[in-house]
Short mmCIF file of C-alpha atoms and ligand atoms in Angstrom, two decimals:
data_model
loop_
_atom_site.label_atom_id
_atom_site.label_comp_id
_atom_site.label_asym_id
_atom_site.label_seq_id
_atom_site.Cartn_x
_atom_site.Cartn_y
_atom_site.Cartn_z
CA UNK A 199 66.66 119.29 -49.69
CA UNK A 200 69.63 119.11 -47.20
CA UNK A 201 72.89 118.09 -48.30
CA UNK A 202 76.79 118.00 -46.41
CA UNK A 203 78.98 119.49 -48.50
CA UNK A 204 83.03 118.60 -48.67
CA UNK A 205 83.96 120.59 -45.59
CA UNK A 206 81.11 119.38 -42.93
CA UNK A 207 78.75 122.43 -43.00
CA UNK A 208 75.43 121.71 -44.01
CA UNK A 209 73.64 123.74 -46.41
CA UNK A 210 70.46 123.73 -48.51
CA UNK A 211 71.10 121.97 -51.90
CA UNK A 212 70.02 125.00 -53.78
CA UNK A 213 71.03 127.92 -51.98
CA UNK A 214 73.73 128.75 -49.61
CA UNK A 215 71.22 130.13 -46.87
CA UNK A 216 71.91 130.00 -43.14
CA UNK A 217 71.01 126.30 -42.11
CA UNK A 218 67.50 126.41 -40.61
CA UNK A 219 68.38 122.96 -38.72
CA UNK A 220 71.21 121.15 -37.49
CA UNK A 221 73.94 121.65 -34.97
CA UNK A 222 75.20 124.69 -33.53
CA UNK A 223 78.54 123.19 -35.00
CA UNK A 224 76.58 123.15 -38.91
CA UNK A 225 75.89 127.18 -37.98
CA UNK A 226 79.10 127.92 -37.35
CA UNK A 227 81.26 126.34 -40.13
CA UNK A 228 78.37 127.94 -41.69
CA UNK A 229 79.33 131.46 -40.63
CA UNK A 230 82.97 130.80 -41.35
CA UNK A 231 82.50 129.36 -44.75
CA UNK A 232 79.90 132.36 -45.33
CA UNK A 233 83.01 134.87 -44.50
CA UNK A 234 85.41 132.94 -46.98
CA UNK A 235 82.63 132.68 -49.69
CA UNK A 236 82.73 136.70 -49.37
CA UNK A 237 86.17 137.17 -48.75
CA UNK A 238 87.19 135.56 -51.87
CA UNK A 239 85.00 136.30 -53.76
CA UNK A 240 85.33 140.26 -53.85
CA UNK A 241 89.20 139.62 -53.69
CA UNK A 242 89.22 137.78 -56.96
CA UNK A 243 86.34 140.43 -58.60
CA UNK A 244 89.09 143.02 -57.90
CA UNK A 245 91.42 141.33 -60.08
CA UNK A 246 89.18 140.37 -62.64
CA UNK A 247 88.40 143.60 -62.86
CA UNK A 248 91.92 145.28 -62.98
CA UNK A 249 92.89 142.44 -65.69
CA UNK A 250 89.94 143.96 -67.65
CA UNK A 251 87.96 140.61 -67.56
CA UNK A 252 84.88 142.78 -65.81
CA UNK A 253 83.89 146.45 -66.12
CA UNK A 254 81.53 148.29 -63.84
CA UNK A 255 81.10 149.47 -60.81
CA UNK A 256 82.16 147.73 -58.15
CA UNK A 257 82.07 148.32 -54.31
CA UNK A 258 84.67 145.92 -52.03
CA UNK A 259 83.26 144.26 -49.17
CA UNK A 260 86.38 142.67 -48.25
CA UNK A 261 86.66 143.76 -44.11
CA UNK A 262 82.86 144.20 -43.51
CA UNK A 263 82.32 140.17 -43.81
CA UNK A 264 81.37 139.71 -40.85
CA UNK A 265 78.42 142.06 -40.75
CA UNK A 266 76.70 140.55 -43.54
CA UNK A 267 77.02 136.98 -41.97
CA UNK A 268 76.44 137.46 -38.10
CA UNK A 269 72.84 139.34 -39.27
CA UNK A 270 71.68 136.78 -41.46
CA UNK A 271 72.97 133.80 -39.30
CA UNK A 272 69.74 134.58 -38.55
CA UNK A 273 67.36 134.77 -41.75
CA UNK A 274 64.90 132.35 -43.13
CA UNK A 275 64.67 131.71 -46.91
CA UNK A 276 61.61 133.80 -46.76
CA UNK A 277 62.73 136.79 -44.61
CA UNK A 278 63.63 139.68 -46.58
CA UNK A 279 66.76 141.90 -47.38
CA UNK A 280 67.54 144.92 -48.53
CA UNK A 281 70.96 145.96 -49.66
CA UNK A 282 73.56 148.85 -50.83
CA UNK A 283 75.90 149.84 -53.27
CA UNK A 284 78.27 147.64 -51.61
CA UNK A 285 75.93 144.54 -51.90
CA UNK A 286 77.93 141.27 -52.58
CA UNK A 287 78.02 140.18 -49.08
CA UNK A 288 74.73 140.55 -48.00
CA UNK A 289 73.76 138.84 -51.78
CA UNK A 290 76.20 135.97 -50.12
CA UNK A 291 74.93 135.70 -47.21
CA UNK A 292 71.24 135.46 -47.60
CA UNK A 293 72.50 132.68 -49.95
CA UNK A 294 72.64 133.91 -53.73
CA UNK A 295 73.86 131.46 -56.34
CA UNK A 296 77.53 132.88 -57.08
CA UNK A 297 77.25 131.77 -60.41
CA UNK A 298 74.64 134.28 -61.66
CA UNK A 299 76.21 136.69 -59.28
CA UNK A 300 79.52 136.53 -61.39
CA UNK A 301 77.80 136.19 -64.94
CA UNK A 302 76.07 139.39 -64.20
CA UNK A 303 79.41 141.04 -63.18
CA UNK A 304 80.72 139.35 -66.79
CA UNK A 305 77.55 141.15 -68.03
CA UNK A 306 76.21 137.96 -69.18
CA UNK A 307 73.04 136.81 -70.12
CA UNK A 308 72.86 133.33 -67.39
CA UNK A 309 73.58 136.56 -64.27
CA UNK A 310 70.56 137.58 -62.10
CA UNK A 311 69.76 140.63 -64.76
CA UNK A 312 70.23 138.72 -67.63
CA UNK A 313 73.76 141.17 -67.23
CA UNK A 314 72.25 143.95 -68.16
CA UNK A 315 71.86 145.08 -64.20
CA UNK A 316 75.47 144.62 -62.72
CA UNK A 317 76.36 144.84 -59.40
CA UNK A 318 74.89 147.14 -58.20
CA UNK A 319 71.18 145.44 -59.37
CA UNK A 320 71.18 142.45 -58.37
CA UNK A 321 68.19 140.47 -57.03
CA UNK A 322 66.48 137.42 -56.34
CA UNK A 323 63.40 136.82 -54.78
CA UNK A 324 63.24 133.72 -54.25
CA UNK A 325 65.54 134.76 -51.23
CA UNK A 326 64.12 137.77 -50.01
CA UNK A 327 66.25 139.36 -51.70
CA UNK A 328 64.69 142.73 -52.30
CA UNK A 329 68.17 144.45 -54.21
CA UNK A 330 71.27 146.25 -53.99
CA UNK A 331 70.97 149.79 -54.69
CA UNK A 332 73.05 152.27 -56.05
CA UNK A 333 71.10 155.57 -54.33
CA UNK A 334 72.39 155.86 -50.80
CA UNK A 335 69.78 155.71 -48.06
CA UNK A 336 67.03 154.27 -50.44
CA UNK A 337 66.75 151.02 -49.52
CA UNK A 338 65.37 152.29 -46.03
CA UNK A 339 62.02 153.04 -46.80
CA UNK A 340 61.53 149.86 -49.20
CA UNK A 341 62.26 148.20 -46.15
CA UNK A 342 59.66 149.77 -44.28
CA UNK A 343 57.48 148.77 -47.01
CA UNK A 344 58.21 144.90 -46.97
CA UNK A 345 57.65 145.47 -43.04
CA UNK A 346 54.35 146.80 -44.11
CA UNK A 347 53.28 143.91 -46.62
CA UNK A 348 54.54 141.55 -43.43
CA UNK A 349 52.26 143.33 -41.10
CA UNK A 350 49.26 143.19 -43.43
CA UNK A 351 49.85 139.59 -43.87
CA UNK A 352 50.23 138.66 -40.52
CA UNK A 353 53.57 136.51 -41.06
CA UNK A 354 56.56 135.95 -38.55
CA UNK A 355 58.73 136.68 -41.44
CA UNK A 356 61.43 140.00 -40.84
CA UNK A 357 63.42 142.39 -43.17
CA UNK A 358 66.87 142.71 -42.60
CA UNK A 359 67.55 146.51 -43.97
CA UNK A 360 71.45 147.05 -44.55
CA UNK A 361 73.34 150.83 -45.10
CA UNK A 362 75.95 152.66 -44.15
CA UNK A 363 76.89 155.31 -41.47
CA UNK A 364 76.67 157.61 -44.81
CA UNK A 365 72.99 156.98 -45.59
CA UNK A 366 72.15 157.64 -42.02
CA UNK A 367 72.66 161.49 -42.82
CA UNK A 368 69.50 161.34 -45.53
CA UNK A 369 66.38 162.30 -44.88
CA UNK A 370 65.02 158.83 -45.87
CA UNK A 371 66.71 157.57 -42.86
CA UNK A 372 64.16 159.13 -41.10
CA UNK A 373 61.38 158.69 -43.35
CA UNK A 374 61.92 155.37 -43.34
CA UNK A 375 62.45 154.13 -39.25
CA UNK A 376 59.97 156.48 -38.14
CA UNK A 377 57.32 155.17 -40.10
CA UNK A 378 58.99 151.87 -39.10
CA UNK A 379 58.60 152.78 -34.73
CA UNK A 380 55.27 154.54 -35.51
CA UNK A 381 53.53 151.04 -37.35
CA UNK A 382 55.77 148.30 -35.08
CA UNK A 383 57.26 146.79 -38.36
CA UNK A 384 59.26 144.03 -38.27
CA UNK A 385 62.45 145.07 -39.48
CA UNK A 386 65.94 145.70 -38.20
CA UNK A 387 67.79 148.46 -39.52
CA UNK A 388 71.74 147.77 -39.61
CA UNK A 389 74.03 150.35 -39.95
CA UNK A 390 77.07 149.20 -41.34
CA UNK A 391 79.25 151.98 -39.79
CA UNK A 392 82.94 152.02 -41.87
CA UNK A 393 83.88 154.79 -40.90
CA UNK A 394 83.31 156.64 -43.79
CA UNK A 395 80.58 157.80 -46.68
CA UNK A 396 82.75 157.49 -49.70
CA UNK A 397 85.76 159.34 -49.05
CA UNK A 398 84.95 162.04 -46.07
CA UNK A 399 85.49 160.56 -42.54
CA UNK A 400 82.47 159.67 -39.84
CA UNK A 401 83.60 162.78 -37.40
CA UNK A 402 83.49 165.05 -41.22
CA UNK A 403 79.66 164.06 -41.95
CA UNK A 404 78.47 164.04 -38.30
CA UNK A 405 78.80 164.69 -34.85
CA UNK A 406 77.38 161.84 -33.46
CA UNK A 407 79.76 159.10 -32.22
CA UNK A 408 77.55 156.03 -31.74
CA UNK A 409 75.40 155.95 -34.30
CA UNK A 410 72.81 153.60 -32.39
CA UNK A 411 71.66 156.79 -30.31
CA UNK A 412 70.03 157.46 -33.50
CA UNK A 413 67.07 155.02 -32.40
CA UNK A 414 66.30 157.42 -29.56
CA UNK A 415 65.01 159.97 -32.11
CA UNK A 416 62.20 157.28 -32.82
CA UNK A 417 62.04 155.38 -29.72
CA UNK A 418 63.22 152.20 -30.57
CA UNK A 419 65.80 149.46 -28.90
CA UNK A 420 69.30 150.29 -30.88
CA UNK A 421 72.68 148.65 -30.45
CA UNK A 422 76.30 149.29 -31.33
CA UNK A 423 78.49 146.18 -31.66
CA UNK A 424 82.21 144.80 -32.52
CA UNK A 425 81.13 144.69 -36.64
CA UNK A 426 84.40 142.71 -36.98
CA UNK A 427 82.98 140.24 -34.21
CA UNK A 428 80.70 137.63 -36.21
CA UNK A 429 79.26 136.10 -32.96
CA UNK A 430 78.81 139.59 -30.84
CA UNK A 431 76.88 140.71 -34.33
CA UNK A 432 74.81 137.36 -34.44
CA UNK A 433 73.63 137.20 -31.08
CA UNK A 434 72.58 141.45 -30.90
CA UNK A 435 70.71 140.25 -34.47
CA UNK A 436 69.10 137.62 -33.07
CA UNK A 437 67.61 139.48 -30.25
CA UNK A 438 66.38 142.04 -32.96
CA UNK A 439 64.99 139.93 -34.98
CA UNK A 440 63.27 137.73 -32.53
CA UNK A 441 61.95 141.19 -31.16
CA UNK A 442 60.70 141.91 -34.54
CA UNK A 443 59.66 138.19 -35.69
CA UNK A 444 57.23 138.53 -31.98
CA UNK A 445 55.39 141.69 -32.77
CA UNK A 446 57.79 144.02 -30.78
CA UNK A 447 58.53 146.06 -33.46
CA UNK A 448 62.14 147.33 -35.09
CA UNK A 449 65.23 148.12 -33.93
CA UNK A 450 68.84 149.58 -35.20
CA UNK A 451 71.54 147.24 -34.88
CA UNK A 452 75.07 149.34 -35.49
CA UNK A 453 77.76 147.62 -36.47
CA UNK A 454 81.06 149.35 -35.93
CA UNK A 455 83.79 148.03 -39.11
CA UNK A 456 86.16 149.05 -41.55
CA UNK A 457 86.70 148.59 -45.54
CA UNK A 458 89.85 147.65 -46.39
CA UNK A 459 89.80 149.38 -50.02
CA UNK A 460 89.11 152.05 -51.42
CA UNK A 461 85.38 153.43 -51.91
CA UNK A 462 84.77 151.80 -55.31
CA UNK A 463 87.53 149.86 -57.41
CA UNK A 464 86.64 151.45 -60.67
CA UNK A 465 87.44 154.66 -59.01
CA UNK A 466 91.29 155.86 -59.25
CA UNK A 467 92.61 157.59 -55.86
CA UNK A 468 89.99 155.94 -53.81
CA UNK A 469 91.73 155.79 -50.63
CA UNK A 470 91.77 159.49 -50.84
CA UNK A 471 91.39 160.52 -46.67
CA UNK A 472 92.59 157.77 -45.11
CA UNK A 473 96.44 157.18 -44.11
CA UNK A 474 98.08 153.68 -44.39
CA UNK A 475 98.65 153.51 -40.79
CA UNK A 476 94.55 153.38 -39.85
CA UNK A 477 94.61 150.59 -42.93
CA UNK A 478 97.03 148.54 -41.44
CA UNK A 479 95.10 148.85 -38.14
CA UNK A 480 92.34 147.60 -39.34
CA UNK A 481 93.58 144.57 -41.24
CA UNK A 482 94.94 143.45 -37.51
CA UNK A 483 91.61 143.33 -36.56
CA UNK A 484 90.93 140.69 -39.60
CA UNK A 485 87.28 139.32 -38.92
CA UNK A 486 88.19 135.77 -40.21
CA UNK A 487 91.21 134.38 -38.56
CA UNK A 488 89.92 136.20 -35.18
CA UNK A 489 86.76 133.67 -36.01
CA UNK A 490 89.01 130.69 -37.26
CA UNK A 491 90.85 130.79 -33.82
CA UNK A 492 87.88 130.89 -31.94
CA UNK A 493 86.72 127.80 -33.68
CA UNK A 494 89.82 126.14 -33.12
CA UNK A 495 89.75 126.71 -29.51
CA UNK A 496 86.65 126.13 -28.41
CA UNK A 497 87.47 122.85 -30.67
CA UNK A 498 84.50 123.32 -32.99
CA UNK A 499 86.89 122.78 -35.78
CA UNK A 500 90.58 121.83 -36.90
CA UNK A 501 93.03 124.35 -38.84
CA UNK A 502 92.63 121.36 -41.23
CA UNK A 503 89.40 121.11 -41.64
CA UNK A 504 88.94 125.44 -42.06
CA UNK A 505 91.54 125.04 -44.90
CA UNK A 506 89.15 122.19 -46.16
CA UNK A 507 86.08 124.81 -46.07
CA UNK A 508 88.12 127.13 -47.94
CA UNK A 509 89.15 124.98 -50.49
CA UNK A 510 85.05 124.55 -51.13
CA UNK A 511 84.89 128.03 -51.81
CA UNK A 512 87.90 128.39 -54.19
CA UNK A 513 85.94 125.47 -56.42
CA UNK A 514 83.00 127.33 -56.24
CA UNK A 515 84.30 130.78 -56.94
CA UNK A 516 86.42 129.07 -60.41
CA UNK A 517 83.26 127.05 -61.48
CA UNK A 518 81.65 130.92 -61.00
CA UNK A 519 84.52 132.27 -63.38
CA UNK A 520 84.21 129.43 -65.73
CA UNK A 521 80.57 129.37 -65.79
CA UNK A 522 80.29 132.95 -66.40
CA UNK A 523 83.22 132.85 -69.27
CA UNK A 524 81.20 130.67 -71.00
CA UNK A 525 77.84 132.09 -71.23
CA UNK A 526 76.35 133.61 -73.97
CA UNK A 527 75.98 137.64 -74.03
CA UNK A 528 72.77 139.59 -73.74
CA UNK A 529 71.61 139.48 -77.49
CA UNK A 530 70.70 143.17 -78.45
CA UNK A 531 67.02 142.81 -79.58
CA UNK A 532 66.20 141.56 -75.96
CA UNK A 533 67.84 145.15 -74.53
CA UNK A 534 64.54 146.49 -73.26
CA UNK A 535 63.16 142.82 -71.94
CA UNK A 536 62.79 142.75 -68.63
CA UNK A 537 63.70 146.92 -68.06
CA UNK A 538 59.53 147.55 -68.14
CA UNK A 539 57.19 144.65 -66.26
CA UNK A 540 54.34 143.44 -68.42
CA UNK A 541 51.15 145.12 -68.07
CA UNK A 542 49.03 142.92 -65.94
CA UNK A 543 45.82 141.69 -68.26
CA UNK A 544 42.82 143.82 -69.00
CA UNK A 545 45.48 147.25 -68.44
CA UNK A 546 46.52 149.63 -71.29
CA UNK A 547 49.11 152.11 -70.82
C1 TPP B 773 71.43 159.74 -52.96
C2 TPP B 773 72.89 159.54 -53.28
N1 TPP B 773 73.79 160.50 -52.97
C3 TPP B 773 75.10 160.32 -53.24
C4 TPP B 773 75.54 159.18 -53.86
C5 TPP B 773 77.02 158.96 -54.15
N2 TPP B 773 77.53 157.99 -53.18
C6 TPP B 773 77.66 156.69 -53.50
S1 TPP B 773 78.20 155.78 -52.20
C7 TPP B 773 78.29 157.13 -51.21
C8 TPP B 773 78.76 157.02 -49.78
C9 TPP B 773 77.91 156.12 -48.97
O1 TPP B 773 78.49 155.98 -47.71
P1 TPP B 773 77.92 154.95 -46.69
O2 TPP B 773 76.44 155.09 -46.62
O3 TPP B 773 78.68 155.12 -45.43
O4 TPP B 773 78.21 153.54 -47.37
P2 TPP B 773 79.64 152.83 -47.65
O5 TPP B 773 80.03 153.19 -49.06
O6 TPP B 773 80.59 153.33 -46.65
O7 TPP B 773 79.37 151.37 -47.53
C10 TPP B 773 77.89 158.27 -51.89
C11 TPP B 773 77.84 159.62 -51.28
C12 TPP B 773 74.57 158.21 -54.22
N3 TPP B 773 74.92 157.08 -54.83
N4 TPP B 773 73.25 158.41 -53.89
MG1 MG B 774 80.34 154.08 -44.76
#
């Protein structure tokens, strides 16, 4: 079911996917409300956190926004993701309820692992949604898996596989796209390049500059783009995956962006190796406004009307808070529930 929300954008009633139809207008507002929905939301986890409302590990995605939402501008319902340690905006993107999102940060029983996961577990499958993951690089080859199941199949569905400059060091980085190139499987490996693998600097961990010349290793298209550009990241995804959705194979899609905070906000001194002045840089080069002027001048949408979009998000983010205040805990005799899956019938262990 369709529905238009408050600010204009449409959306699917149940999810907060990328709209499958519409206007190029409904995609856009879609993008920008996307951003916001991010934006504020790991904003406010930083304070619930420091208030001592949520404990955990956490992992900012405030910066990187625009990553998350130009690649799956392009996704279907039933495309697949696969996400990081720093997972919240790709959760929000591919269009996770932000409800269950914050009750499992509130470690409560209504969040996606019955809040016994946290962030760094979270996923739902009835979006593709394959999981963060705390071990870097190891979402790679579970991508190349999904691309496998895909291929057998014989769907037009992709997998949108999402890490960091970091996990492009591991060996499962290579593992995983060369059995990727060497089967043609549909997915689209996006390297969220920040700059930096927890606290040591790109030019510390490697030598290599663009990390798209990477696909040359496996012969495969590859791409570096403006990561703080939502449209220049759309369109390069959309070729991708329209490469991949046709049979043509994957491809690495670099995005080039920056984290505004530290590497984790349970961790004290995380800024460690980076000056104020590259910061403050950075923060210039905001993803949102840069995307709320070019909607106002191309006259897609008023300063009034982006404020309105906003103001969607800030409801949505305090029914999140409320609804995850309220909900029961995980009640100790159901600790090991879910942890094993049930043996299918007819199997003994
Ligand atoms: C296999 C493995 N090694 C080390 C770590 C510790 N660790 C967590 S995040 C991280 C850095 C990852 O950097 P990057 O891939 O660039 O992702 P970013 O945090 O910048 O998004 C490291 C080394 C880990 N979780 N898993
Ligand atoms: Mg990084």
């Amino acid at each position: 079911m369709i529905q238009q929300d408050g600010g204009g954008a449409v959306t699917t009633a149940r999810t907060h996917a990328a709209p499958l139809i519409g206007s190029e207008r409904d995609r856009l507002l879609w993008m920008y409300k996307t951003m916001q929905r991010i934006r504020l939301f790991d904003d406010r986890i930083v304070r619930l956190f420091n208030s001592g409302r949520i404990t955990g590990a956490l992992h900012s995605y405030v910066g990187e926004e625009a990553v998350a939402v130009g690649v799956c501008a392009n996704l279907r319902p039933d495309d697949y993701l696969v996400s990081t340690h720093r997972g919240h905006g790709h959760m929000l993107a591919k269009g996770a309820d932000m409800d269950r999102m914050m009750a499992e940060l509130f470690a409560k029983e209504t969040g996606y692992c019955q809040g016994k996961g946290g962030s760094m577990h979270i996923v739902d499958m009835s979006l593709g949604i394959l999981g963060s993951n705390g071990i870097v690089g190891a979402g790679i080859p579970i991508a190349s898996g999904a691309g496998t199941a895909i291929k057998i199949r014989g769907t037009d569905q992709v997998v949108s596989c999402h890490f960091g400059d970091g996990a492009s060091n591991t060996g499962a980085f290579h593992e995983g796209i060369n059995l990727a190139a060497t089967w043609g499987l549909p997915v689209v490996f996006v390297i969220e390049n920040n700059l930096y693998a927890q606290f040591t600097p790109q030019r510390m961990h490697t030598k290599v500059v663009d990390l798209a010349v990477r696909g040359q290793a496996y012969d495969i298209p590859a791409v570096s783009v403006d990561g703080n550009d939502v449209l220049a990241v759309s369109e390069a995804a959309g070729e991708a995956f329209a490469r991949a959705r046709s049979g043509k194979g994957p491809s690495i899609l670099e995005c080039k962006t920056f984290r505004w905070f530290g590497h984790a906000i349970n961790n004290p001194g995380s800024n460690l190796g980076r000056d104020q002045a590259e910061i403050d840089a950075w923060k210039l080069k905001d993803p949102i406004p840069r995307f709320a002027k070019v909607l106002v001048d191309r006259g897609i949408a008023t300063e009034a009307e982006l404020e309105g979009l906003k103001r969607v998000v800030e409801e949505e983010l305090e029914h999140s808070i409320a609804f995850a205040e309220a909900s029961p805990s995980p009640k100790p005799e159901d600790a090991l529930r879910h942890v094993y899956s049930e043996l299918p019938e007819g199997c003994e262990l």
